[in-house]
Amino acid sequence: MKANLVLLPGDGIGPEIVESAKSVLEVVAKRFGHEFQYTSCLIGGIAIDETGDPLPQDTVDACRQSDAILLGAVGGPKWDDPNAKTRPEAGLLRIRKELGLFANLRPIKMFDQLADASPLRPDIIKGTDILFFRELTGGIYFGQSGSGEVDGHESAYQSMVYSVPEVERIVRLAAKAAQGRDNRLTSVDKANVLEPSRLWRRTAARVMADEFPDVQYDVVLVDAMAMHLINRPADFDVVVTGNMFGDILTDEASMLPGSLGMLPSASLGDGGPGLYEPIHGSAPDIAGKGIANPLATILASAMLLRHSLDLNEEAAAVESAVQEVLADGLRTADIARGGDSVSTEVMGQAVTAKLA
Amino acid sequence: MKANLVLLPGDGIGPEIVESAKSVLEVVAKRFGHEFQYTSCLIGGIAIDETGDPLPQDTVDACRQSDAILLGAVGGPKWDDPNAKTRPEAGLLRIRKELGLFANLRPIKMFDQLADASPLRPDIIKGTDILFFRELTGGIYFGQSGSGEVDGHESAYQSMVYSVPEVERIVRLAAKAAQGRDNRLTSVDKANVLEPSRLWRRTAARVMADEFPDVQYDVVLVDAMAMHLINRPADFDVVVTGNMFGDILTDEASMLPGSLGMLPSASLGDGGPGLYEPIHGSAPDIAGKGIANPLATILASAMLLRHSLDLNEEAAAVESAVQEVLADGLRTADIARGGDSVSTEVMGQAVTAKLA
Ligand SMILES: [Mg+2]
Ligand SMILES: [Mg+2]
């Protein structure tokens, strides 16, 4: 197939890890007979430096015309001045908005070779492989807010709101993803207390019954899910939830593998291009040293292959290659636990060598 | 000192574990020269059976006149009929409301002797000793809610609201508790996104600066706290937060020790009697068998001594006695991990023997 990919290297270690992931995509294209075109665009601090805008219009246009976008990371101390007119992170928020990306995908997968890094006991973390779908553009973070006097006391409020279409579209995405995995979906809410959670639960149940009767479906309360992630994380397949609950639960879950440098993410909308990136930041302290861990970005490129290009075999090949280099004992400094470590380049080349 | 204590044994294993904790309180009174009076009252399912009401007025009156209340547990399959006019749990919600209990205290303490039971690696869980203060009567769980059409779509909402006095009173309680511990308080909010969290953060900062300048104070975002509980739980002393964040975080934290049968809790108001109970339920499946773990209720009675009667030395003595019986190798079935176990009575007597 042919695909137009936009690369947004961004700041800090962004360029190094995106370069590494691009090499992997190039090898995949060659091996599987695809033609990927790459356009590199500015975002974040470097875009501020060169254009004054963390998301130049050229970048938006290129992203709109692309099939998928691979992002490194944005931000750094250089642009941290609180009096600055704009910040690198504003570029990231705006591109998500411009593209209507309402679903944030966060896989939490334990690589057996790194089980020692988990804060959980090996017998509990073993086999953990969860794919979270967090609703990204609704809920209380975007609800009406305000402050004023209530009964003579200074008060402030903010509303959690969900509408039926907002729930339908993310549940559909999550259920489809479940069909490509272990065919199980868990919806997390607080329907015993919250009105928008009751709407969420009702709507999700209807979508699942009408459109995905083959997918095994259950519901869990958010406080119970916060417990399950610690004492039986291996029991879950795909998990779908609202914006705030997803924020808390995916951050909690991101601790389980014990190595943030391994975790990719994706943001999807309806149809248009998806945005793929590592969950770690721009790590300005190690930028340019050639020691950053490229595996989260490489795994993000595997997600890109699967979710935006529908290239499941290719995605699985990349993921297997990552597992193999870990099994070979290769480690970047962040996951070496004091042992020998290799450079970004060596790690990237090891993955491409497995794929060639 | 003299104190009037109300016992609310409730349902299931409630009577057995409250009896055990009462024996401990009696030994404490004798050893330290106090005079505790006990009044046993009905609550929950047994109160429904005997009076038709899960919280008879006699119980409310006795609680109001008491210095503190020790509760076992309520509920069971006998009263689970969804068509029933009332449920055992309604008694618990009402007594909290009648007494104005706005602060829920949840200590999460790792007993070194039980470190193997934790889902976390021993090196991470070691030394964990957190006291959570969860606001219990405000926030989104009690906010205005509703549903209707928004832009032609069925929608539902619920508002998170906090007022300055609601924040002040719980921050004061938490800060005072910190002074009796390691003198450190962490406030958890989502002030980067939520208006009521901004009011919370502003108010908490003012109370701490004006009234508790000696207490080391910091703030953490709720999603970050969900991470810290997994990878550095031993770093926290007292943690104060709102109702929903507290619900999620205390449930998450309750998994850390790996034995729910060890965890007590308290609900406090302004001045009046506090309510003390284990966080586990009425365990109807093992009720009457004499094998329930009484330690959570015994530890709840230690909290009662400390927080309602200001008997810190006595509270510490009870907690030490619990540690000692664990060090002696005594285990009830729920914490025996397949090894030898003792009865509720033997465990209770072992604790009183250490105190006598
Ligand atoms: Mg977060
Ligand atoms: Mg809960």
XYZ file of C-alpha atoms and ligand atoms in Angstrom, chain A residues 106 134 141 246-248 250-251, chain B residues 190 223-224 227, ligand 1:
13
model
C -2.606 3.530 25.895
C -9.539 7.099 27.212
C -11.949 18.503 32.073
C -8.831 7.433 31.980
C -6.297 10.055 33.023
C -6.000 8.571 36.505
C -3.735 5.085 32.570
C -1.224 6.987 34.662
C -6.390 18.415 39.841
C -3.059 11.259 38.334
C 0.511 11.600 39.579
C 1.409 6.600 40.065
Mg -2.264 12.375 33.485
